Coordinates of C-alpha atoms and ligand atoms in Angstrom, one line a residue:
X11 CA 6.4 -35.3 -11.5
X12 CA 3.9 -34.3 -14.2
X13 CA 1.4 -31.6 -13.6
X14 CA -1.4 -32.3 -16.0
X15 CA -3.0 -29.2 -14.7
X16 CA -0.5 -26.6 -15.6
X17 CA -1.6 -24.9 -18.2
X18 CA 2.1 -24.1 -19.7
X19 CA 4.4 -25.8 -21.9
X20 CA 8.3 -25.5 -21.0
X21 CA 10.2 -26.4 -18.5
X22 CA 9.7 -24.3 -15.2
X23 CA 11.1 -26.3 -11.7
X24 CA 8.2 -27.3 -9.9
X25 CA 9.3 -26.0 -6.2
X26 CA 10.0 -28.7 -3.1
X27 CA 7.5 -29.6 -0.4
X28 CA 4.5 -30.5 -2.6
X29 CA 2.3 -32.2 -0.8
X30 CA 0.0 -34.9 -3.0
X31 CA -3.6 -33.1 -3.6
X32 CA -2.9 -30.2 -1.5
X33 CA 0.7 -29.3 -3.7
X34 CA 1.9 -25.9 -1.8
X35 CA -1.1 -25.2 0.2
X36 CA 0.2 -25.9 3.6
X37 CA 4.1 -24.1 3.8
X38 CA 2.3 -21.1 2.4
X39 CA -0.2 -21.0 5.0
X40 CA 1.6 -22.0 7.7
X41 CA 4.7 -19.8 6.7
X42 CA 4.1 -17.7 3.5
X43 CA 6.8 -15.5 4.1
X44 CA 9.6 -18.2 4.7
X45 CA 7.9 -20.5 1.7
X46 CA 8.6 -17.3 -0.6
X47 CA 12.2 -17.1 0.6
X48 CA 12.9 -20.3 0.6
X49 CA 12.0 -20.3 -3.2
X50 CA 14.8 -17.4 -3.9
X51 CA 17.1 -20.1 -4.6
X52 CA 15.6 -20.1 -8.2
X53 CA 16.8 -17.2 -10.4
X54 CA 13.8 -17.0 -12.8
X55 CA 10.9 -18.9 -12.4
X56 CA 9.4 -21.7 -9.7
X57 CA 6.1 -23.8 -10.6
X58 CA 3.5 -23.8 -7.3
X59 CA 0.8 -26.1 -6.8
X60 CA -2.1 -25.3 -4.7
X61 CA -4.6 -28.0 -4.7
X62 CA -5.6 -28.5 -8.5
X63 CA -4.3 -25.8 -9.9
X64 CA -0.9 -24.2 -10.4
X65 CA 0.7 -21.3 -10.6
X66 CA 4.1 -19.6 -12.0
X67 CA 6.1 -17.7 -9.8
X68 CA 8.6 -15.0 -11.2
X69 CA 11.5 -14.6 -9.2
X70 CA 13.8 -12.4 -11.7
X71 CA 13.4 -8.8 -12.0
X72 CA 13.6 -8.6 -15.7
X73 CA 10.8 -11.4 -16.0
X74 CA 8.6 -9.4 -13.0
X75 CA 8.8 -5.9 -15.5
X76 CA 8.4 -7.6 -18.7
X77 CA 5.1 -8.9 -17.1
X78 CA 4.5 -5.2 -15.6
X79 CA 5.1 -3.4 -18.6
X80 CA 2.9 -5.7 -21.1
X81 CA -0.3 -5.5 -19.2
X82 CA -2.5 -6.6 -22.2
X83 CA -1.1 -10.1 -21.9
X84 CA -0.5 -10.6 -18.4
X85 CA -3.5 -9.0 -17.6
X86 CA -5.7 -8.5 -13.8
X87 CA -8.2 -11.5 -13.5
X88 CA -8.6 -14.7 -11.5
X89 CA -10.4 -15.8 -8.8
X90 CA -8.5 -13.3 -6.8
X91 CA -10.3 -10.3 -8.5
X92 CA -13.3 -12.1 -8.4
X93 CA -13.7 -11.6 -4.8
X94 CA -11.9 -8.0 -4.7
X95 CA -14.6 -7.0 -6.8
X96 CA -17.5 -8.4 -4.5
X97 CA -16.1 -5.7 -1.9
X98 CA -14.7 -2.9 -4.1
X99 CA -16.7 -3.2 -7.2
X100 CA -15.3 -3.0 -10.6
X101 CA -13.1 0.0 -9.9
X102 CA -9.4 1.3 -11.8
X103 CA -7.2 -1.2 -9.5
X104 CA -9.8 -4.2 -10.8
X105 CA -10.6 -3.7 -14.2
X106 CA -9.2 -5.5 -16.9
X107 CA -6.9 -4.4 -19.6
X108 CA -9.8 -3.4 -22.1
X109 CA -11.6 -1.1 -19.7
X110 CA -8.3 0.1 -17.9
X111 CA -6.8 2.7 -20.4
X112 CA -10.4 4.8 -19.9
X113 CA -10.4 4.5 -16.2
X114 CA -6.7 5.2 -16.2
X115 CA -7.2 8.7 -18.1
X116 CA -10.5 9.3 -15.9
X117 CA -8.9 8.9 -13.0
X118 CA -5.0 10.5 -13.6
X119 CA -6.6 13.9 -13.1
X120 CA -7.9 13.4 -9.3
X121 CA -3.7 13.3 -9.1
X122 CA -2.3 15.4 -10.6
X123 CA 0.8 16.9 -8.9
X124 CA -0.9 20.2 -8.4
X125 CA -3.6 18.4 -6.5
X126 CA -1.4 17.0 -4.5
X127 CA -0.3 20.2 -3.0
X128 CA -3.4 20.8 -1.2
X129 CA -4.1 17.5 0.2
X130 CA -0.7 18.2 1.3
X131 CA -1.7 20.2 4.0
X132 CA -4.8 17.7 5.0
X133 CA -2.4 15.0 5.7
X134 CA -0.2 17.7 8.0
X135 CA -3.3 19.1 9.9
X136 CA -4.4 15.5 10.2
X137 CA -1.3 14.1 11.7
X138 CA -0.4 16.9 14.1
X139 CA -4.0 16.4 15.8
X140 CA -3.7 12.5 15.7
X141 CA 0.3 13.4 17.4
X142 CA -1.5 15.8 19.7
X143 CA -4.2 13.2 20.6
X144 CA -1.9 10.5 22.5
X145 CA -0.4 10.9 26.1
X146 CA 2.7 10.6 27.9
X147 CA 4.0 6.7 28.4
X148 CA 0.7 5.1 26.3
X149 CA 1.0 2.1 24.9
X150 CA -0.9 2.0 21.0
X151 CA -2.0 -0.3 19.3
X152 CA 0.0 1.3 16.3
X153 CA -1.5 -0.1 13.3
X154 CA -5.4 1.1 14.5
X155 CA -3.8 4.7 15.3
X156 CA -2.5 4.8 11.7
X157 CA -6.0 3.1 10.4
X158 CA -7.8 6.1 11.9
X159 CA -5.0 8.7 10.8
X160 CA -5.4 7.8 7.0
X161 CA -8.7 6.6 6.7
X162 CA -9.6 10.6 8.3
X163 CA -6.9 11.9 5.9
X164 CA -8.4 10.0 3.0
X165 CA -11.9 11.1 3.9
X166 CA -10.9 14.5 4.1
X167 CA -8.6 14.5 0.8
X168 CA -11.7 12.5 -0.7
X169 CA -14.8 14.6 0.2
X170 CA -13.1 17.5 1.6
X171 CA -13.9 18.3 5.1
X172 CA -17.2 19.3 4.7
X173 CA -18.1 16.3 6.1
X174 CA -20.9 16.4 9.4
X175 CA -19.1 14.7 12.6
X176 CA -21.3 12.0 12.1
X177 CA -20.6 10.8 8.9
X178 CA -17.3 11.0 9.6
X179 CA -17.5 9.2 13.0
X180 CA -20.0 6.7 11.1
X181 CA -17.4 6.0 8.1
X182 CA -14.5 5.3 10.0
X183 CA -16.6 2.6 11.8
X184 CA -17.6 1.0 8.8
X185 CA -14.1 1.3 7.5
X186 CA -13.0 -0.6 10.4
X187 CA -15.6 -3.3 9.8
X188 CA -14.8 -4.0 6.0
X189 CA -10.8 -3.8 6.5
X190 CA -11.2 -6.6 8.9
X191 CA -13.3 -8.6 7.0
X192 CA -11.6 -8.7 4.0
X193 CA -9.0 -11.2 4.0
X194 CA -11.5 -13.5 6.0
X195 CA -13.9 -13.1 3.0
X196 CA -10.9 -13.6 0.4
X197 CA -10.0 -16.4 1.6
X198 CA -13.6 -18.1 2.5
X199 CA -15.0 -20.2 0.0
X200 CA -18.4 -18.6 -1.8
X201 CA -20.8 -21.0 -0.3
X202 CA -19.9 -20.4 3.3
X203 CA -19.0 -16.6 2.6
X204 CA -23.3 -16.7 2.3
X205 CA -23.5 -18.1 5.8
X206 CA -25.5 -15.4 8.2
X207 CA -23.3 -15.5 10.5
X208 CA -23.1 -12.5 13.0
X209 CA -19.9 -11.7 11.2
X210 CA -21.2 -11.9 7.6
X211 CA -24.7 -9.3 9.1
X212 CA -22.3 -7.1 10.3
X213 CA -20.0 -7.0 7.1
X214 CA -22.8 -6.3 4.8
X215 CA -24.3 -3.4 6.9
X216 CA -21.0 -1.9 6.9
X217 CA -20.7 -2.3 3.2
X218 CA -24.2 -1.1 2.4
X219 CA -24.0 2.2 5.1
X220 CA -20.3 2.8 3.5
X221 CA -21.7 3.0 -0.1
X222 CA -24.5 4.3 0.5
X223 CA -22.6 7.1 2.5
X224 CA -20.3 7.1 -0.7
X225 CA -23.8 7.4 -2.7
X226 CA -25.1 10.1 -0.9
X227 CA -21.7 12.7 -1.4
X228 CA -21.6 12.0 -4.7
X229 CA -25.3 12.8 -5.8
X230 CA -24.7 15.8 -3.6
X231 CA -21.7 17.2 -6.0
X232 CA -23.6 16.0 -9.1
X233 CA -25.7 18.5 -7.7
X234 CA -23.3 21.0 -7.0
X235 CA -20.6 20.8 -8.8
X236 CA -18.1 23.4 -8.1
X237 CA -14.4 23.1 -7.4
X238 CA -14.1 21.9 -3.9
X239 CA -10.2 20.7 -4.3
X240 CA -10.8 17.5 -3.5
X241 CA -10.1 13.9 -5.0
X242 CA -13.9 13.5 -6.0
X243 CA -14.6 16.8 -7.6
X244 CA -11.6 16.0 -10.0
X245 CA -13.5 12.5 -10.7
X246 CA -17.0 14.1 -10.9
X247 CA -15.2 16.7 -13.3
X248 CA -13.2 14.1 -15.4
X249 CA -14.1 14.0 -19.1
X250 CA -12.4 11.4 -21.4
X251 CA -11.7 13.0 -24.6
X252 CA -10.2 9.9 -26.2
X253 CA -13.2 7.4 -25.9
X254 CA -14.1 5.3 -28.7
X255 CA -18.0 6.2 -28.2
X256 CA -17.2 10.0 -27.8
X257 CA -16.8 12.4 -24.8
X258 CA -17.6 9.9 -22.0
X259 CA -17.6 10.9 -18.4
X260 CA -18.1 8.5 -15.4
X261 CA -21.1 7.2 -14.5
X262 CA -22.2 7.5 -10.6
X263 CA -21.5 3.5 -10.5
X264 CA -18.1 4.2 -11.7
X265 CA -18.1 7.1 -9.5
X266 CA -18.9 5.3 -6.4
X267 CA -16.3 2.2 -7.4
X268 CA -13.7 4.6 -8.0
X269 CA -14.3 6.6 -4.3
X270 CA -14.6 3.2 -2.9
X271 CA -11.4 1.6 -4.5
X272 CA -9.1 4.7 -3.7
X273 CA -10.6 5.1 -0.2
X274 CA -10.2 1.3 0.7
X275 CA -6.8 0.8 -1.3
X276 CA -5.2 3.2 0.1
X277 CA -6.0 4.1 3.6
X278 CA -4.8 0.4 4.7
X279 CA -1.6 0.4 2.8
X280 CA -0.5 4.0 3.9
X281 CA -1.4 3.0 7.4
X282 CA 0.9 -0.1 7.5
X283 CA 3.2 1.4 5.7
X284 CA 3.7 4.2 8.8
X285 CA 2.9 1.4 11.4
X286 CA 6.0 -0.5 10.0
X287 CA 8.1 2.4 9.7
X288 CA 7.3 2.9 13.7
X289 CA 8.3 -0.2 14.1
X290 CA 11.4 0.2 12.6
X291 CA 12.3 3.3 14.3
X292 CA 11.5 2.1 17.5
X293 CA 14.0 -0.7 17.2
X294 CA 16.8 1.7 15.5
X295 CA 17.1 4.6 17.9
X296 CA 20.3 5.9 16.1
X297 CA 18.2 6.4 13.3
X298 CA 15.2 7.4 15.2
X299 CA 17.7 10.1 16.9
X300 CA 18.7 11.6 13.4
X301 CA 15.0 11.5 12.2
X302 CA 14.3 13.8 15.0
X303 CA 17.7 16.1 14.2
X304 CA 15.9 16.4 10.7
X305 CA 12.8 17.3 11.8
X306 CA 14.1 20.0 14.2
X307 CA 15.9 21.0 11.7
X308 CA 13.7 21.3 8.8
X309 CA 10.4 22.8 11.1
X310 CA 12.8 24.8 13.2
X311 CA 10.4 25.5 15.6
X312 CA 7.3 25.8 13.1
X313 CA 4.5 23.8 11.8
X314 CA 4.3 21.1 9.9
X315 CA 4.0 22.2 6.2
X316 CA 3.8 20.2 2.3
X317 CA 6.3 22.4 1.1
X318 CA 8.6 21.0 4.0
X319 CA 8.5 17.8 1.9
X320 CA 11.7 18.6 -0.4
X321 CA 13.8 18.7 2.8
X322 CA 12.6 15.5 4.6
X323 CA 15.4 13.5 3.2
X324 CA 15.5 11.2 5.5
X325 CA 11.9 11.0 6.4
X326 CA 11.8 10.3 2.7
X327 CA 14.5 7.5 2.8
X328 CA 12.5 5.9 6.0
X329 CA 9.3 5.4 3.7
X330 CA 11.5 3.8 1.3
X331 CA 13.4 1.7 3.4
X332 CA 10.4 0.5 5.5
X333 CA 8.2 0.1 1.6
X334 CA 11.2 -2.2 1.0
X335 CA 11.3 -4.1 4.2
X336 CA 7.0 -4.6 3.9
X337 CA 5.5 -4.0 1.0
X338 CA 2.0 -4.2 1.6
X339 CA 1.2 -5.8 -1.6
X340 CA 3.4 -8.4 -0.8
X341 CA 2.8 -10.8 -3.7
X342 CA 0.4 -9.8 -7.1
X343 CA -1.0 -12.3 -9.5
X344 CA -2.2 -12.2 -12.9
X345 CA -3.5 -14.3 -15.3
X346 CA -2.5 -15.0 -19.0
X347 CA -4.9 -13.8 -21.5
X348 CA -3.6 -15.2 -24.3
X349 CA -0.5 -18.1 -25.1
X350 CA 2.7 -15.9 -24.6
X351 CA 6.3 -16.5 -24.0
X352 CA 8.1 -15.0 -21.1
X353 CA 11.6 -16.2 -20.3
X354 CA 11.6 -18.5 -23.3
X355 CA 9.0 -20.4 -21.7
X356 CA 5.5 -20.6 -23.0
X357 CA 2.5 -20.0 -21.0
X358 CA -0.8 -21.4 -22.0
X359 CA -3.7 -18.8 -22.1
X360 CA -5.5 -19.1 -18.5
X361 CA -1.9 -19.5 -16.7
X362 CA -1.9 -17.9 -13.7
X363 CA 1.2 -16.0 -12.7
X364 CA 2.8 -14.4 -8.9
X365 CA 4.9 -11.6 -8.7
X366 CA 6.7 -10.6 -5.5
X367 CA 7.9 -7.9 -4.3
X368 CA 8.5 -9.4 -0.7
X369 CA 10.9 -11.7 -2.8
X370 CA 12.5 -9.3 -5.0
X371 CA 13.3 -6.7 -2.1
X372 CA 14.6 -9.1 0.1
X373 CA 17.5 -10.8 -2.6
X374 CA 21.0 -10.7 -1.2
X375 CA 22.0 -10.4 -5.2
X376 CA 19.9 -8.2 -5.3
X377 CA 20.3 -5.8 -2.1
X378 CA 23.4 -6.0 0.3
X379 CA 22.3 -7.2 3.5
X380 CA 18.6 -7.3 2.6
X381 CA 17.2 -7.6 5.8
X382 CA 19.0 -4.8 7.9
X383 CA 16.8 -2.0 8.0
X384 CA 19.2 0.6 6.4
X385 CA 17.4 3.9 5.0
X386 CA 20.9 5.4 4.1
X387 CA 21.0 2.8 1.4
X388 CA 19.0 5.0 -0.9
X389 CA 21.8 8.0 0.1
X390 CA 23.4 7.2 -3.6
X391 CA 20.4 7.2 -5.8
X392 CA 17.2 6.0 -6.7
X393 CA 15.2 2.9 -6.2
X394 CA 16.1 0.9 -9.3
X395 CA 12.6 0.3 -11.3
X396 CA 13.5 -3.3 -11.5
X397 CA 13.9 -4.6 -8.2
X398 CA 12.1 -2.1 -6.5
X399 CA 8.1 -2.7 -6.9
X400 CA 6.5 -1.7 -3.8
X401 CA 3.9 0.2 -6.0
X402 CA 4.1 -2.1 -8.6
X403 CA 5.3 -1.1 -12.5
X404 CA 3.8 -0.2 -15.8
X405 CA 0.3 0.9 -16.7
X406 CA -1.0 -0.1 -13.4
X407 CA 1.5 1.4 -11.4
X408 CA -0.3 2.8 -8.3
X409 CA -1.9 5.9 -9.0
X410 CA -1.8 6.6 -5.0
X411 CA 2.3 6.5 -4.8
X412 CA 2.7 10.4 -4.6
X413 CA -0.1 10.8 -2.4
X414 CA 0.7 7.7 0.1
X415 CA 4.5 8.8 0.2
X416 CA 3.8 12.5 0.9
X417 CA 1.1 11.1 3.6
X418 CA 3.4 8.9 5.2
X419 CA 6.7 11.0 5.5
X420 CA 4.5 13.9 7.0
X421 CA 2.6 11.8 9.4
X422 CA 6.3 10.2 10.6
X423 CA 7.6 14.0 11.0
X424 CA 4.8 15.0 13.0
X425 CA 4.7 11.4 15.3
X426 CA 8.7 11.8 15.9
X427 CA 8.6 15.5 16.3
X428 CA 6.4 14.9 19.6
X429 CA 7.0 11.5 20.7
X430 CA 10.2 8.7 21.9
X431 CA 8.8 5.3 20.0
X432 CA 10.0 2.2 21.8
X433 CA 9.3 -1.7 21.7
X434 CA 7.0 -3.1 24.5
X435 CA 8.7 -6.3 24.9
X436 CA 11.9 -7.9 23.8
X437 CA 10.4 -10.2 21.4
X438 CA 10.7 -9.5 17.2
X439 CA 7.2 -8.8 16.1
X440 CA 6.8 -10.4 13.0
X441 CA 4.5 -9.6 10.2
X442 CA 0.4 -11.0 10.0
X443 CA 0.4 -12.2 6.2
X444 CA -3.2 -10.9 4.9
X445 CA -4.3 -9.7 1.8
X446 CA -1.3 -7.1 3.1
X447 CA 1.6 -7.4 5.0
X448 CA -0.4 -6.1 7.6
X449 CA 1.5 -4.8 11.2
X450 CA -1.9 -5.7 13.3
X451 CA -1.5 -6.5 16.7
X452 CA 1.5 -4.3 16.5
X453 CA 2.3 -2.3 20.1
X454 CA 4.9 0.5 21.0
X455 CA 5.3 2.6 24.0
X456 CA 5.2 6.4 23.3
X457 CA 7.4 9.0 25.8
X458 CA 7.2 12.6 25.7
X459 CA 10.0 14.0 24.0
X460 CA 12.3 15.8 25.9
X461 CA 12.9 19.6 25.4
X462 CA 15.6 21.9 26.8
X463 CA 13.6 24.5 29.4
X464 CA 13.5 27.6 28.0
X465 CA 13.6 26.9 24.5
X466 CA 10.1 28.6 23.7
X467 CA 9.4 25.5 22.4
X468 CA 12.1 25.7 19.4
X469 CA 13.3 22.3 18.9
X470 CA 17.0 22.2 20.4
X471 CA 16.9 19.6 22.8
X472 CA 18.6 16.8 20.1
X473 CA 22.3 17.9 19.5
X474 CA 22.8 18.2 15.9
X475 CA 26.3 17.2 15.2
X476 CA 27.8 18.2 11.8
X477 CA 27.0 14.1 10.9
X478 CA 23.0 14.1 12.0
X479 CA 22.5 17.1 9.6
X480 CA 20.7 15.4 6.3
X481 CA 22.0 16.0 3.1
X482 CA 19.8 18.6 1.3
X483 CA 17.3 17.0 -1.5
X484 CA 16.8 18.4 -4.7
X485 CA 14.4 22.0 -4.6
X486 CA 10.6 21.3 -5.5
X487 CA 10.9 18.1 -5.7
X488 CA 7.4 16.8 -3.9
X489 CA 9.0 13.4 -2.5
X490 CA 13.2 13.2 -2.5
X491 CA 13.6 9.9 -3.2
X492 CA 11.0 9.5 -6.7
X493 CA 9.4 6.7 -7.0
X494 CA 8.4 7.5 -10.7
X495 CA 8.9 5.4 -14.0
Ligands
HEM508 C1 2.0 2.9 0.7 C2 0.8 2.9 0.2 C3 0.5 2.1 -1.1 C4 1.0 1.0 -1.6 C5 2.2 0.2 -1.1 C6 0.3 0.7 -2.8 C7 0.6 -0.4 -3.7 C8 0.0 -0.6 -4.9 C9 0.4 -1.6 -5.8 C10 1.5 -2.6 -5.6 C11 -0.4 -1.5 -6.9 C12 -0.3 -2.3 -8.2 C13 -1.1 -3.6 -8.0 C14 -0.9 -4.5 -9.2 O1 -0.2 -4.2 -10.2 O2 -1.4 -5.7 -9.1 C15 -1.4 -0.4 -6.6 C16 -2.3 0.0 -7.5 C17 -3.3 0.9 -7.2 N1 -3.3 1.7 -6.0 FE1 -2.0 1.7 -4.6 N2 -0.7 1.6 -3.0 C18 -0.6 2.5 -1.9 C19 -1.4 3.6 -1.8 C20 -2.5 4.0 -2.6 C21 -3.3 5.2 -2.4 C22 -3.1 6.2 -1.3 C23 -4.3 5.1 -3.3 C24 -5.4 6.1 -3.6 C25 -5.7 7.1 -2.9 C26 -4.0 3.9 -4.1 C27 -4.8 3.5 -5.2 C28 -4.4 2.6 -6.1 C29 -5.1 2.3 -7.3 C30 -6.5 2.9 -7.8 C31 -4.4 1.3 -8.0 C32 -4.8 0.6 -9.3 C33 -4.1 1.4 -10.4 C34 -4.3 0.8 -11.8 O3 -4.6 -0.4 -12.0 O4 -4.3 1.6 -12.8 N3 -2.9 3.3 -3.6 N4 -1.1 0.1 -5.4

């Protein structure tokens, strides 16, 4: 079959099941998950149609770092961005390759590893009261707990907690509103996304309260700006040194697209991240059991602490396992800037490519038994930096990794440290594909743990064989298992 639309020369397998006019459209709504399996099969690259136009998919993990690590080539743009950018503006995770090297620099500061200390202890104090807040035998809706958890901690990190109650209380609303809306709006076509529809009035009043909340904090700091240790004093405070038109600091546009992407991209992905990794523990209660050895272990008694990270091994390996099983940023695209070979294949400027990490996590070549939920796999060593992308690779590696890992092993300490999680119902739950893998609709029932009377509270109600005792992880280190490049 000949693709006149495919803007690529070479010869790339076009993948089964295209329909006429509508190409791959319909398997990958109906089942995007099983469409992208079923397209393991090939080893490097797979050709999808989706009405008119096409796309490349990369299925190796050599091909999916080449196209990480050269980022001026296979660059952020599309349609995709497009509408990203109509909710998040033109912020570090949506800029392209010319502006991305300034915004990178402008931005590394807010996380730096000594930052990340502090907010360290927000994401503690935040999870123990969101632990605290549940009773005995409720059933949560999981992923909307973890929404409020991080989108509180990133508030807090953010803006510091200087924040009145009722911007606060008024923030998380909107947050809720936007998240929602998202992949609706992503996927709407622009002339019915215009529609005043009830939907569309209350999407734009969240958007414009939201920034204009954003607005407000930040011409307050302009105002003031002193240290407060928190993710926007660093941005207020970033210089560039290296600009081409001098000493350039951000504008309070940029300002307000930065605070806006980091808040929006990366409460949701922290909190599905956890939800999953409920999940996952709720359906493995040997390794649920062990988690909770660990934690007795490690807090012996105490509170919940940042520097407890280094010990958290298994915590750690959890978040890794679970960032394996769903990576929120499921699939990735980007678009060819300029004609360029990949693979010994030669894409046509304007190509549009897919990268996967669903796919690449989930090869049996790749991963033994890739879909048993094993967090001791990662007992040997680290994540290999090819076929482990949940944060992606290269110069737009997530900036957020350190922070969302730290966040998430504390909040899963602090969750199984008070609580039993355990399915409601015997039927699998299976992931809602959106713009993330997203966990909504996601329930599990919550029992009191258990403690010996007259413990004074220590933890010693979970026996703690010899084999439930983690193995140590290396001193100082802020996450065990590193994520780094
Ligand atoms: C488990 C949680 C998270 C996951 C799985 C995740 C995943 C990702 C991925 C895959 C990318 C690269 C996208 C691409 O190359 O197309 C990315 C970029 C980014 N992430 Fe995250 N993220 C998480 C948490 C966070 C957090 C907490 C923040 C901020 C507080 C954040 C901010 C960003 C930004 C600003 C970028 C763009 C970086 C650049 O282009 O230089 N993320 N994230």
């Amino acid at each position: 079959m000949t693709d006149t639309t495919t803007p690529l020369a070479g010869s790339v397998p076009l993948a089964p099941r295209a329909w006429p006019l509508l190409g791959h459209a319909l398997p990958l709504l109906r089942d995007p998950l099983a469409f992208i399996m079923s397209l393991s099969g090939y080893r490097e690259m797979v050709r999808l149609r989706l009405g008119p136009s096409s796309a490349v998919m990369i299925c190796d993990p050599d091909l999916t770092r080449q196209v990480f690590l050269n980022d001026r080539t296979f660059d952020k743009g599309g349609p995709i961005y497009d509408r990203i950018r109509e909710v998040i503006g033109d912020g570090l995770s949506t800029c392209a390759y010319p502006l991305h090297r300034r915004q990178r620099r402008l931005c590394q500061p807010s996380f730096h590893p000594a930052r990340l200390a502090g907010y360290g202890a927000v994401f503690a104090r935040a999870a123990e009261a969101k632990a605290a807040s549940w009773q005995d035998g409720d059933v949560l809706d999981v992923t909307q707990e973890m929404m409020t958890l991080t989108t509180r901690a990133t508030m807090e990190t953010m803006f510091s907690g200087a924040l009145p109650a009722e911007t606060m209380r008024r923030s998380l609303a909107d947050t809720a509103v936007i998240v929602s809306a998202f992949f609706r709006r992503m996927m709407t076509p622009a002339l019915l996304r215009r529609l005043p529809t009830p939907q569309k009035r209350r999407y734009d009043a969240a958007r414009t309260r939201l920034a204009a909340t954003i607005a407000e904090i930040i011409a307050e700091r302009r105002a003031d700006p002193t240290d407060h240790a928190d993710l926007l004093s660093t941005l207020v405070a970033a210089v560039d040194e290296e600009s081409e038109e001098g000493k350039r600091q951000l504008t309070d546009a940029e300002l307000a697209d930065e605070a806006l992407t980091f808040f929006l991209g990366g409460m949701e992905t922290t909190a599905i991240t956890l939800a999953w990794a409920m999940h996952l523990l709720a359906t493995d209660p040997d390794v649920q059991h062990r988690l909770k050895a660990e934690t007795d272990q490690v807090l012996a008694g105490g509170r919940l602490d940042p520097a407890h990270l280094p010990s958290l091994g298994l915590a750690s390996r959890v978040v890794t396992e679970t960032l394996r099983l769903y990576p929120p940023a499921w699939m990735m695209t980007r678009v060819v800037r300029e004609d360029a070979e990949l693979g010994g294949v030669r894409f046509k400027g304007g190509s549009t490519i897919v990268l996967s990490p669903y796919l690449l996590h989930r090869r049996p070549d790749l991963y033994t038994d890739p879909d048993r939920f094993d967090p001791d796999r990662w007992l040997d060593g680290q994540p290999d930096r090819a076929t482990y992308i949940p944060f992606g690779a290269g110069a737009r590696k997530c900036i957020g990794d350190q922070f969302a890992l730290s966040e998430a092993i504390l909040a899963l300490t602090a969750i199984v440290d008070r609580w039993d999680l355990s399915p409601v119902g015997d039927q699998p739950f299976r992931p809602k594909v959106e713009t993330s893998l997203s966990s909504r609709g996601l329930r599990l029932r919550l029992t009191a743990r258990r403690r010996d009377a007259g413990d004074d509270g220590a933890r010693t109600d979970v026996a703690q064989p010899q084999s439930a005792v983690e193995p140590p992880t290396r001193p100082g280190a802020a996450c065990p298992v590193k994520h780094g490049e």
